[in-house]
Amino acid sequence: MAAADSAPPGVCRRQARRVPGACDTQRGQETAITESFLVKAWQRLPGGASLATSGGKMIRILHPGRKNTDSGPDFRDALIAMGRRRLRGDIEVDVRARHWRSHGHHRNPGFNNVILHVVMWDEGRETSLVRSGEGIPILALAPHLQASLVAPGGLLSLAPAPEEPCRRVVRQGGKPRVLAAIDRAGARRFRARAARFRDVLARNDPEQVLYEALLAALGYAKNRESFEQLARLLPLRSVYGFASRGSAAEIQALMLAASGLAPSHSRPAAARTGPRRRDKARGVRVERPRRLAGIRKTMSRSDWRLFRVRPENHPVRRIAAASHVLARNRGELLTTVLACVRQPSAGEARRELERTFTVGARCHPASLSPPGVRRKAPSLVGRDRARDVAVNVILPFCLAWAEARDDRWLRKRVRELYVNCPGLQENWITRHMEGQIFGAVPAMRRRACYQQGLIQLHRAFCAEHRCRACPLARRNAPGHGQPAGAGDLPDAEAAEQPE
């Protein structure tokens, strides 16, 4: 690509050759412009700005998306407008367009949801191909950034990061109203979870529903769906016989066989030498996976997300935790949960729930530890995670159970436990939302209901980029990064479903 093509507006071809980072042929240019700089540039482009892609299509940035700290594209949940279409998906940022192929993105299915390839120089390319074969547009930032001919090194200047509408409300003295709106959102999230349980309970066995929800919660976000699949392949009735006699080791062996996650160094001996024998290292009798409890189908390692999973959160450890929870309660999950909630006081009920779902490290055999986990590993399920399970699974389930049976006392107790539950573990959503709303000054209200409200607001409004509808902002607040009076999508356009 010619130097003049990549020079910023108002900089002539000769000047462009003298601006570090503006000429494609200068040595040292690769280090003058880095990907981290382009990431910041993308985040700070004016909201609602109309930009032309390398193929000549006009787009508007409605939301740059959130920074991805995991594998995959640089940004998630971005929203752009192309004509009258809204596109929601991922954004990948590279210094040059050719890096798309050199980094292997064209072969990676994790990049199939990319809607825009943001680069500094497009090198004459108009699209980048994803694995599915679709061509995604390229946006070159060089023509849209201001180059300084005076600053040392010819650094490119960035506009200040835009202020969120909800931050303006807090700054203008609306903090009590914002906190109240967050708590109301937390209550809505809790009721919505209970409503989903109520619908499922109307069609399924309550014990199985609770069992599937428990395993999904132990899987965290990355392996939630995989644990749900495991719970369906290996229903509670298949492990009830082992659980009724408190045999956590047999339940664990059964789950590992069904999940396809039995490590090669501790693989059941029966899978190697015969249909049945005793593994002397653990004293667990195991059989071929397809014969275990009548299982006709098993999972494989490819069904699990293991990349960048912390060793403490490895599915093998979560399976061990589930086996001990089931054995401890003799497979009677529903009876145990209701007994915990019906304790004489709310404090005793909360402590009993945490104790029921806390599993110490000594319960996990070292022979089944995934690589990277020392023999003295942390708890399989600590108190904080047990509290997460109680808030996200047990209490909503109990509320649905109470409403289905018109048990007013139980309904009141469940709501009391939820409202007064201490704060849960922080995650990227709660940290992001607190920073977005309150800035460097935290709200200092760390109860579970407050944190659930942050998650609810993010998913209902922030992730959908509906700032004007958000209860935290003023009724006519502009969208992310937009100055007051900046136009949003027309009503007909906003009503379209994202593609």
Short mmCIF file of N, CA and C in Angstrom, two decimals, residues 341-482:
data_model
loop_
_atom_site.label_atom_id
_atom_site.label_comp_id
_atom_site.label_asym_id
_atom_site.label_seq_id
_atom_site.Cartn_x
_atom_site.Cartn_y
_atom_site.Cartn_z
N VAL A 341 -32.69 -24.99 54.65
CA VAL A 341 -33.41 -23.71 54.59
C VAL A 341 -34.39 -23.58 55.75
N ARG A 342 -34.91 -24.67 56.26
CA ARG A 342 -35.91 -24.64 57.34
C ARG A 342 -35.29 -24.63 58.74
N GLN A 343 -34.02 -24.30 58.85
CA GLN A 343 -33.40 -24.19 60.17
C GLN A 343 -34.10 -23.12 60.99
N PRO A 344 -33.99 -23.17 62.32
CA PRO A 344 -34.73 -22.23 63.18
C PRO A 344 -34.49 -20.75 62.86
N SER A 345 -33.26 -20.38 62.49
CA SER A 345 -32.96 -18.98 62.19
C SER A 345 -32.34 -18.87 60.81
N ALA A 346 -32.42 -17.67 60.24
CA ALA A 346 -31.85 -17.45 58.91
C ALA A 346 -30.34 -17.62 58.94
N GLY A 347 -29.70 -17.19 60.02
CA GLY A 347 -28.24 -17.35 60.12
C GLY A 347 -27.84 -18.81 60.12
N GLU A 348 -28.57 -19.64 60.87
CA GLU A 348 -28.27 -21.07 60.89
C GLU A 348 -28.53 -21.68 59.52
N ALA A 349 -29.57 -21.24 58.85
CA ALA A 349 -29.87 -21.78 57.52
C ALA A 349 -28.74 -21.46 56.54
N ARG A 350 -28.25 -20.23 56.58
CA ARG A 350 -27.17 -19.85 55.66
C ARG A 350 -25.91 -20.66 55.94
N ARG A 351 -25.56 -20.80 57.22
CA ARG A 351 -24.36 -21.57 57.56
C ARG A 351 -24.51 -23.04 57.19
N GLU A 352 -25.70 -23.59 57.34
CA GLU A 352 -25.91 -24.99 57.00
C GLU A 352 -25.82 -25.22 55.49
N LEU A 353 -26.32 -24.28 54.71
CA LEU A 353 -26.20 -24.38 53.26
C LEU A 353 -24.73 -24.33 52.83
N GLU A 354 -23.98 -23.42 53.39
CA GLU A 354 -22.56 -23.32 53.05
C GLU A 354 -21.82 -24.58 53.44
N ARG A 355 -22.13 -25.13 54.63
CA ARG A 355 -21.45 -26.35 55.06
C ARG A 355 -21.79 -27.52 54.14
N THR A 356 -23.05 -27.60 53.70
CA THR A 356 -23.49 -28.73 52.88
C THR A 356 -22.75 -28.77 51.54
N PHE A 357 -22.44 -27.62 50.97
CA PHE A 357 -21.83 -27.60 49.65
C PHE A 357 -20.35 -27.22 49.67
N THR A 358 -19.74 -27.20 50.84
CA THR A 358 -18.28 -27.01 50.94
C THR A 358 -17.61 -28.37 50.99
N VAL A 359 -16.58 -28.55 50.17
CA VAL A 359 -15.86 -29.83 50.11
C VAL A 359 -14.38 -29.54 50.26
N GLY A 360 -13.73 -30.11 51.25
CA GLY A 360 -12.32 -29.86 51.52
C GLY A 360 -11.40 -30.54 50.52
N ALA A 361 -10.14 -30.12 50.52
CA ALA A 361 -9.15 -30.66 49.58
C ALA A 361 -8.83 -32.11 49.87
N ARG A 362 -8.94 -32.55 51.12
CA ARG A 362 -8.57 -33.93 51.47
C ARG A 362 -9.48 -34.96 50.79
N CYS A 363 -10.61 -34.50 50.26
CA CYS A 363 -11.53 -35.42 49.59
C CYS A 363 -11.09 -35.77 48.19
N HIS A 364 -10.05 -35.10 47.68
CA HIS A 364 -9.65 -35.30 46.28
C HIS A 364 -8.40 -36.16 46.19
N PRO A 365 -8.46 -37.36 45.62
CA PRO A 365 -7.27 -38.21 45.50
C PRO A 365 -6.21 -37.56 44.65
N ALA A 366 -4.97 -37.59 45.10
CA ALA A 366 -3.88 -36.98 44.33
C ALA A 366 -3.70 -37.65 42.99
N SER A 367 -4.08 -38.93 42.88
CA SER A 367 -3.90 -39.65 41.62
C SER A 367 -4.78 -39.11 40.51
N LEU A 368 -5.84 -38.38 40.88
CA LEU A 368 -6.73 -37.82 39.87
C LEU A 368 -6.52 -36.32 39.67
N SER A 369 -5.51 -35.74 40.30
CA SER A 369 -5.27 -34.31 40.14
C SER A 369 -4.80 -34.01 38.74
N PRO A 370 -5.37 -32.98 38.09
CA PRO A 370 -4.89 -32.60 36.76
C PRO A 370 -3.49 -32.06 36.83
N PRO A 371 -2.75 -32.05 35.72
CA PRO A 371 -1.39 -31.52 35.72
C PRO A 371 -1.37 -30.09 36.23
N GLY A 372 -0.38 -29.79 37.07
CA GLY A 372 -0.24 -28.44 37.58
C GLY A 372 -0.82 -28.24 38.97
N VAL A 373 -1.55 -29.23 39.49
CA VAL A 373 -2.13 -29.13 40.82
C VAL A 373 -1.26 -29.92 41.78
N ARG A 374 -0.78 -29.25 42.83
CA ARG A 374 0.06 -29.93 43.83
C ARG A 374 -0.80 -30.86 44.67
N ARG A 375 -0.12 -31.74 45.38
CA ARG A 375 -0.85 -32.71 46.21
C ARG A 375 -1.68 -31.98 47.26
N LYS A 376 -1.10 -30.92 47.85
CA LYS A 376 -1.85 -30.14 48.82
C LYS A 376 -2.60 -29.03 48.08
N ALA A 377 -3.69 -29.39 47.44
CA ALA A 377 -4.48 -28.44 46.64
C ALA A 377 -5.48 -27.74 47.54
N PRO A 378 -6.00 -26.60 47.09
CA PRO A 378 -7.05 -25.92 47.86
C PRO A 378 -8.34 -26.73 47.87
N SER A 379 -9.30 -26.25 48.62
CA SER A 379 -10.57 -26.96 48.75
C SER A 379 -11.20 -27.20 47.38
N LEU A 380 -11.87 -28.34 47.25
CA LEU A 380 -12.58 -28.61 46.01
C LEU A 380 -13.71 -27.61 45.82
N VAL A 381 -14.43 -27.32 46.88
CA VAL A 381 -15.45 -26.26 46.87
C VAL A 381 -15.28 -25.48 48.17
N GLY A 382 -14.77 -24.26 48.07
CA GLY A 382 -14.59 -23.44 49.25
C GLY A 382 -15.89 -22.78 49.70
N ARG A 383 -15.81 -22.05 50.78
CA ARG A 383 -17.01 -21.42 51.32
C ARG A 383 -17.59 -20.39 50.35
N ASP A 384 -16.71 -19.64 49.69
CA ASP A 384 -17.19 -18.62 48.74
C ASP A 384 -17.95 -19.25 47.59
N ARG A 385 -17.41 -20.35 47.05
CA ARG A 385 -18.08 -21.01 45.94
C ARG A 385 -19.38 -21.67 46.42
N ALA A 386 -19.39 -22.21 47.63
CA ALA A 386 -20.61 -22.78 48.18
C ALA A 386 -21.69 -21.71 48.31
N ARG A 387 -21.28 -20.50 48.67
CA ARG A 387 -22.25 -19.41 48.76
C ARG A 387 -22.77 -19.04 47.38
N ASP A 388 -21.89 -19.07 46.36
CA ASP A 388 -22.34 -18.84 44.99
C ASP A 388 -23.40 -19.86 44.58
N VAL A 389 -23.16 -21.12 44.89
CA VAL A 389 -24.12 -22.17 44.55
C VAL A 389 -25.45 -21.93 45.25
N ALA A 390 -25.39 -21.50 46.52
CA ALA A 390 -26.62 -21.25 47.26
C ALA A 390 -27.43 -20.13 46.64
N VAL A 391 -26.76 -19.03 46.26
CA VAL A 391 -27.47 -17.86 45.73
C VAL A 391 -27.98 -18.11 44.32
N ASN A 392 -27.19 -18.75 43.48
CA ASN A 392 -27.54 -18.89 42.07
C ASN A 392 -28.37 -20.13 41.76
N VAL A 393 -28.37 -21.12 42.66
CA VAL A 393 -29.09 -22.38 42.38
C VAL A 393 -30.08 -22.72 43.49
N ILE A 394 -29.58 -22.87 44.70
CA ILE A 394 -30.40 -23.43 45.77
C ILE A 394 -31.57 -22.51 46.14
N LEU A 395 -31.29 -21.23 46.40
CA LEU A 395 -32.36 -20.33 46.82
C LEU A 395 -33.39 -20.09 45.71
N PRO A 396 -32.99 -19.86 44.45
CA PRO A 396 -34.03 -19.74 43.41
C PRO A 396 -34.86 -21.02 43.26
N PHE A 397 -34.20 -22.17 43.37
CA PHE A 397 -34.94 -23.43 43.29
C PHE A 397 -35.95 -23.52 44.43
N CYS A 398 -35.53 -23.18 45.64
CA CYS A 398 -36.44 -23.26 46.78
C CYS A 398 -37.60 -22.27 46.65
N LEU A 399 -37.35 -21.09 46.08
CA LEU A 399 -38.43 -20.14 45.87
C LEU A 399 -39.44 -20.71 44.88
N ALA A 400 -38.95 -21.32 43.80
CA ALA A 400 -39.86 -21.95 42.83
C ALA A 400 -40.65 -23.08 43.49
N TRP A 401 -39.98 -23.86 44.32
CA TRP A 401 -40.65 -24.96 45.02
C TRP A 401 -41.74 -24.42 45.96
N ALA A 402 -41.42 -23.33 46.68
CA ALA A 402 -42.38 -22.76 47.62
C ALA A 402 -43.58 -22.17 46.88
N GLU A 403 -43.34 -21.51 45.75
CA GLU A 403 -44.44 -20.91 45.00
C GLU A 403 -45.33 -21.98 44.37
N ALA A 404 -44.72 -23.07 43.92
CA ALA A 404 -45.51 -24.15 43.32
C ALA A 404 -46.42 -24.82 44.35
N ARG A 405 -46.00 -24.79 45.61
CA ARG A 405 -46.79 -25.43 46.68
C ARG A 405 -47.45 -24.42 47.60
N ASP A 406 -47.39 -23.16 47.24
CA ASP A 406 -48.00 -22.08 48.01
C ASP A 406 -47.56 -22.13 49.48
N ASP A 407 -46.25 -22.34 49.67
CA ASP A 407 -45.67 -22.38 51.02
C ASP A 407 -45.17 -20.97 51.35
N ARG A 408 -46.00 -20.20 52.03
CA ARG A 408 -45.66 -18.80 52.30
C ARG A 408 -44.48 -18.66 53.25
N TRP A 409 -44.41 -19.54 54.24
CA TRP A 409 -43.29 -19.44 55.18
C TRP A 409 -41.96 -19.67 54.47
N LEU A 410 -41.90 -20.70 53.64
CA LEU A 410 -40.67 -21.01 52.92
C LEU A 410 -40.32 -19.88 51.94
N ARG A 411 -41.31 -19.32 51.30
CA ARG A 411 -41.06 -18.22 50.37
C ARG A 411 -40.46 -17.02 51.11
N LYS A 412 -41.01 -16.71 52.27
CA LYS A 412 -40.48 -15.59 53.05
C LYS A 412 -39.06 -15.86 53.52
N ARG A 413 -38.80 -17.08 53.96
CA ARG A 413 -37.45 -17.43 54.44
C ARG A 413 -36.43 -17.33 53.30
N VAL A 414 -36.77 -17.83 52.12
CA VAL A 414 -35.85 -17.79 50.98
C VAL A 414 -35.51 -16.35 50.61
N ARG A 415 -36.51 -15.49 50.56
CA ARG A 415 -36.25 -14.09 50.23
C ARG A 415 -35.38 -13.42 51.28
N GLU A 416 -35.62 -13.77 52.54
CA GLU A 416 -34.80 -13.22 53.63
C GLU A 416 -33.34 -13.64 53.48
N LEU A 417 -33.13 -14.91 53.16
CA LEU A 417 -31.76 -15.40 52.96
C LEU A 417 -31.07 -14.70 51.80
N TYR A 418 -31.81 -14.48 50.73
CA TYR A 418 -31.21 -13.84 49.55
C TYR A 418 -30.86 -12.39 49.81
N VAL A 419 -31.77 -11.63 50.39
CA VAL A 419 -31.53 -10.20 50.60
C VAL A 419 -30.38 -9.97 51.56
N ASN A 420 -30.22 -10.83 52.56
CA ASN A 420 -29.19 -10.62 53.59
C ASN A 420 -27.92 -11.42 53.36
N CYS A 421 -27.84 -12.10 52.21
CA CYS A 421 -26.65 -12.92 51.96
C CYS A 421 -25.43 -12.03 51.75
N PRO A 422 -24.30 -12.34 52.39
CA PRO A 422 -23.08 -11.55 52.17
C PRO A 422 -22.63 -11.61 50.72
N GLY A 423 -21.69 -10.75 50.37
CA GLY A 423 -21.20 -10.67 49.01
C GLY A 423 -20.58 -11.96 48.51
N LEU A 424 -20.70 -12.18 47.20
CA LEU A 424 -20.14 -13.36 46.56
C LEU A 424 -18.76 -13.02 46.01
N GLN A 425 -18.15 -13.99 45.33
CA GLN A 425 -16.87 -13.75 44.68
C GLN A 425 -17.04 -12.75 43.54
N GLU A 426 -16.08 -11.86 43.41
CA GLU A 426 -16.13 -10.90 42.30
C GLU A 426 -15.83 -11.62 40.99
N ASN A 427 -16.41 -11.11 39.91
CA ASN A 427 -16.08 -11.62 38.58
C ASN A 427 -15.89 -10.43 37.65
N TRP A 428 -15.59 -10.71 36.38
CA TRP A 428 -15.26 -9.61 35.48
C TRP A 428 -16.45 -8.68 35.27
N ILE A 429 -17.68 -9.21 35.36
CA ILE A 429 -18.86 -8.35 35.15
C ILE A 429 -19.02 -7.38 36.31
N THR A 430 -18.95 -7.88 37.54
CA THR A 430 -19.13 -6.98 38.68
C THR A 430 -18.02 -5.95 38.76
N ARG A 431 -16.78 -6.36 38.46
CA ARG A 431 -15.68 -5.39 38.47
C ARG A 431 -15.86 -4.36 37.37
N HIS A 432 -16.24 -4.82 36.18
CA HIS A 432 -16.43 -3.91 35.06
C HIS A 432 -17.57 -2.93 35.35
N MET A 433 -18.68 -3.42 35.88
CA MET A 433 -19.83 -2.56 36.12
C MET A 433 -19.55 -1.54 37.23
N GLU A 434 -18.88 -1.95 38.27
CA GLU A 434 -18.55 -1.00 39.33
C GLU A 434 -17.63 0.11 38.81
N GLY A 435 -16.64 -0.30 37.99
CA GLY A 435 -15.76 0.71 37.41
C GLY A 435 -16.50 1.64 36.47
N GLN A 436 -17.43 1.09 35.72
CA GLN A 436 -18.18 1.89 34.75
C GLN A 436 -19.13 2.86 35.44
N ILE A 437 -19.75 2.42 36.53
CA ILE A 437 -20.76 3.25 37.20
C ILE A 437 -20.13 4.20 38.21
N PHE A 438 -19.25 3.68 39.05
CA PHE A 438 -18.73 4.47 40.16
C PHE A 438 -17.30 4.94 39.98
N GLY A 439 -16.61 4.43 38.96
CA GLY A 439 -15.23 4.83 38.76
C GLY A 439 -14.32 4.23 39.80
N ALA A 440 -13.36 5.03 40.28
CA ALA A 440 -12.38 4.52 41.24
C ALA A 440 -12.95 4.41 42.64
N VAL A 441 -14.12 5.00 42.90
CA VAL A 441 -14.72 4.98 44.23
C VAL A 441 -15.77 3.87 44.27
N PRO A 442 -15.53 2.78 44.97
CA PRO A 442 -16.51 1.68 44.99
C PRO A 442 -17.77 2.06 45.74
N ALA A 443 -18.83 1.31 45.51
CA ALA A 443 -20.11 1.60 46.13
C ALA A 443 -20.16 1.17 47.59
N MET A 444 -19.26 0.24 48.01
CA MET A 444 -19.21 -0.25 49.38
C MET A 444 -20.52 -0.92 49.81
N ARG A 445 -21.15 -1.60 48.87
CA ARG A 445 -22.34 -2.39 49.21
C ARG A 445 -22.16 -3.74 48.55
N ARG A 446 -21.53 -4.66 49.24
CA ARG A 446 -21.08 -5.90 48.62
C ARG A 446 -21.99 -7.08 48.90
N ARG A 447 -23.25 -6.85 49.15
CA ARG A 447 -24.14 -7.98 49.36
C ARG A 447 -24.44 -8.67 48.04
N ALA A 448 -24.89 -9.92 48.15
CA ALA A 448 -25.11 -10.73 46.94
C ALA A 448 -26.18 -10.10 46.04
N CYS A 449 -27.22 -9.54 46.63
CA CYS A 449 -28.29 -8.93 45.83
C CYS A 449 -27.75 -7.78 45.00
N TYR A 450 -26.87 -6.99 45.58
CA TYR A 450 -26.26 -5.87 44.85
C TYR A 450 -25.41 -6.38 43.68
N GLN A 451 -24.61 -7.41 43.91
CA GLN A 451 -23.78 -7.96 42.84
C GLN A 451 -24.63 -8.60 41.74
N GLN A 452 -25.69 -9.28 42.13
CA GLN A 452 -26.58 -9.86 41.13
C GLN A 452 -27.26 -8.77 40.31
N GLY A 453 -27.54 -7.63 40.95
CA GLY A 453 -28.11 -6.51 40.22
C GLY A 453 -27.16 -5.97 39.17
N LEU A 454 -25.88 -5.91 39.48
CA LEU A 454 -24.89 -5.47 38.49
C LEU A 454 -24.87 -6.40 37.29
N ILE A 455 -24.93 -7.70 37.55
CA ILE A 455 -24.94 -8.68 36.46
C ILE A 455 -26.20 -8.53 35.62
N GLN A 456 -27.34 -8.35 36.28
CA GLN A 456 -28.60 -8.21 35.57
C GLN A 456 -28.59 -6.97 34.67
N LEU A 457 -28.10 -5.85 35.18
CA LEU A 457 -28.06 -4.62 34.39
C LEU A 457 -27.11 -4.76 33.21
N HIS A 458 -25.99 -5.44 33.42
CA HIS A 458 -25.05 -5.62 32.32
C HIS A 458 -25.68 -6.42 31.21
N ARG A 459 -26.33 -7.52 31.55
CA ARG A 459 -26.86 -8.41 30.51
C ARG A 459 -28.12 -7.83 29.85
N ALA A 460 -28.92 -7.10 30.61
CA ALA A 460 -30.16 -6.58 30.05
C ALA A 460 -29.96 -5.28 29.28
N PHE A 461 -28.95 -4.49 29.67
CA PHE A 461 -28.80 -3.17 29.07
C PHE A 461 -27.41 -2.93 28.48
N CYS A 462 -26.36 -3.14 29.28
CA CYS A 462 -25.00 -2.83 28.79
C CYS A 462 -24.63 -3.72 27.61
N ALA A 463 -24.83 -5.03 27.75
CA ALA A 463 -24.47 -5.95 26.66
C ALA A 463 -25.33 -5.72 25.43
N GLU A 464 -26.54 -5.18 25.63
CA GLU A 464 -27.43 -4.87 24.51
C GLU A 464 -27.27 -3.43 24.05
N HIS A 465 -26.43 -2.67 24.78
CA HIS A 465 -26.15 -1.27 24.42
C HIS A 465 -27.42 -0.43 24.40
N ARG A 466 -28.26 -0.62 25.42
CA ARG A 466 -29.50 0.13 25.52
C ARG A 466 -29.41 1.13 26.67
N CYS A 467 -28.52 2.10 26.52
CA CYS A 467 -28.29 3.07 27.59
C CYS A 467 -29.53 3.89 27.89
N ARG A 468 -30.29 4.25 26.87
CA ARG A 468 -31.46 5.10 27.11
C ARG A 468 -32.54 4.38 27.88
N ALA A 469 -32.58 3.05 27.82
CA ALA A 469 -33.60 2.28 28.55
C ALA A 469 -33.13 1.87 29.94
N CYS A 470 -31.84 2.05 30.24
CA CYS A 470 -31.28 1.59 31.51
C CYS A 470 -31.82 2.44 32.66
N PRO A 471 -32.26 1.81 33.75
CA PRO A 471 -32.78 2.58 34.89
C PRO A 471 -31.71 3.38 35.63
N LEU A 472 -30.43 3.10 35.37
CA LEU A 472 -29.37 3.86 36.05
C LEU A 472 -29.16 5.23 35.44
N ALA A 473 -29.47 5.37 34.16
CA ALA A 473 -29.22 6.63 33.47
C ALA A 473 -30.50 7.44 33.36
N ARG A 474 -30.36 8.68 33.01
CA ARG A 474 -31.53 9.51 32.79
C ARG A 474 -32.31 9.01 31.58
N ARG A 475 -33.53 9.39 31.52
CA ARG A 475 -34.42 8.89 30.48
C ARG A 475 -33.89 9.15 29.08
N ASN A 476 -33.32 10.32 28.86
CA ASN A 476 -32.86 10.69 27.52
C ASN A 476 -31.34 10.67 27.43
N ALA A 477 -30.69 9.86 28.26
CA ALA A 477 -29.24 9.81 28.22
C ALA A 477 -28.76 9.25 26.89
N PRO A 478 -27.68 9.83 26.30
CA PRO A 478 -27.15 9.30 25.05
C PRO A 478 -26.48 7.96 25.28
N GLY A 479 -26.19 7.27 24.20
CA GLY A 479 -25.55 5.96 24.30
C GLY A 479 -24.09 6.06 24.63
N HIS A 480 -23.43 4.90 24.72
CA HIS A 480 -22.03 4.82 25.08
C HIS A 480 -21.18 5.67 24.15
N GLY A 481 -20.40 6.57 24.73
CA GLY A 481 -19.44 7.34 23.95
C GLY A 481 -20.06 8.40 23.07
N GLN A 482 -21.36 8.66 23.22
CA GLN A 482 -22.00 9.64 22.36
C GLN A 482 -22.19 10.95 23.10
#
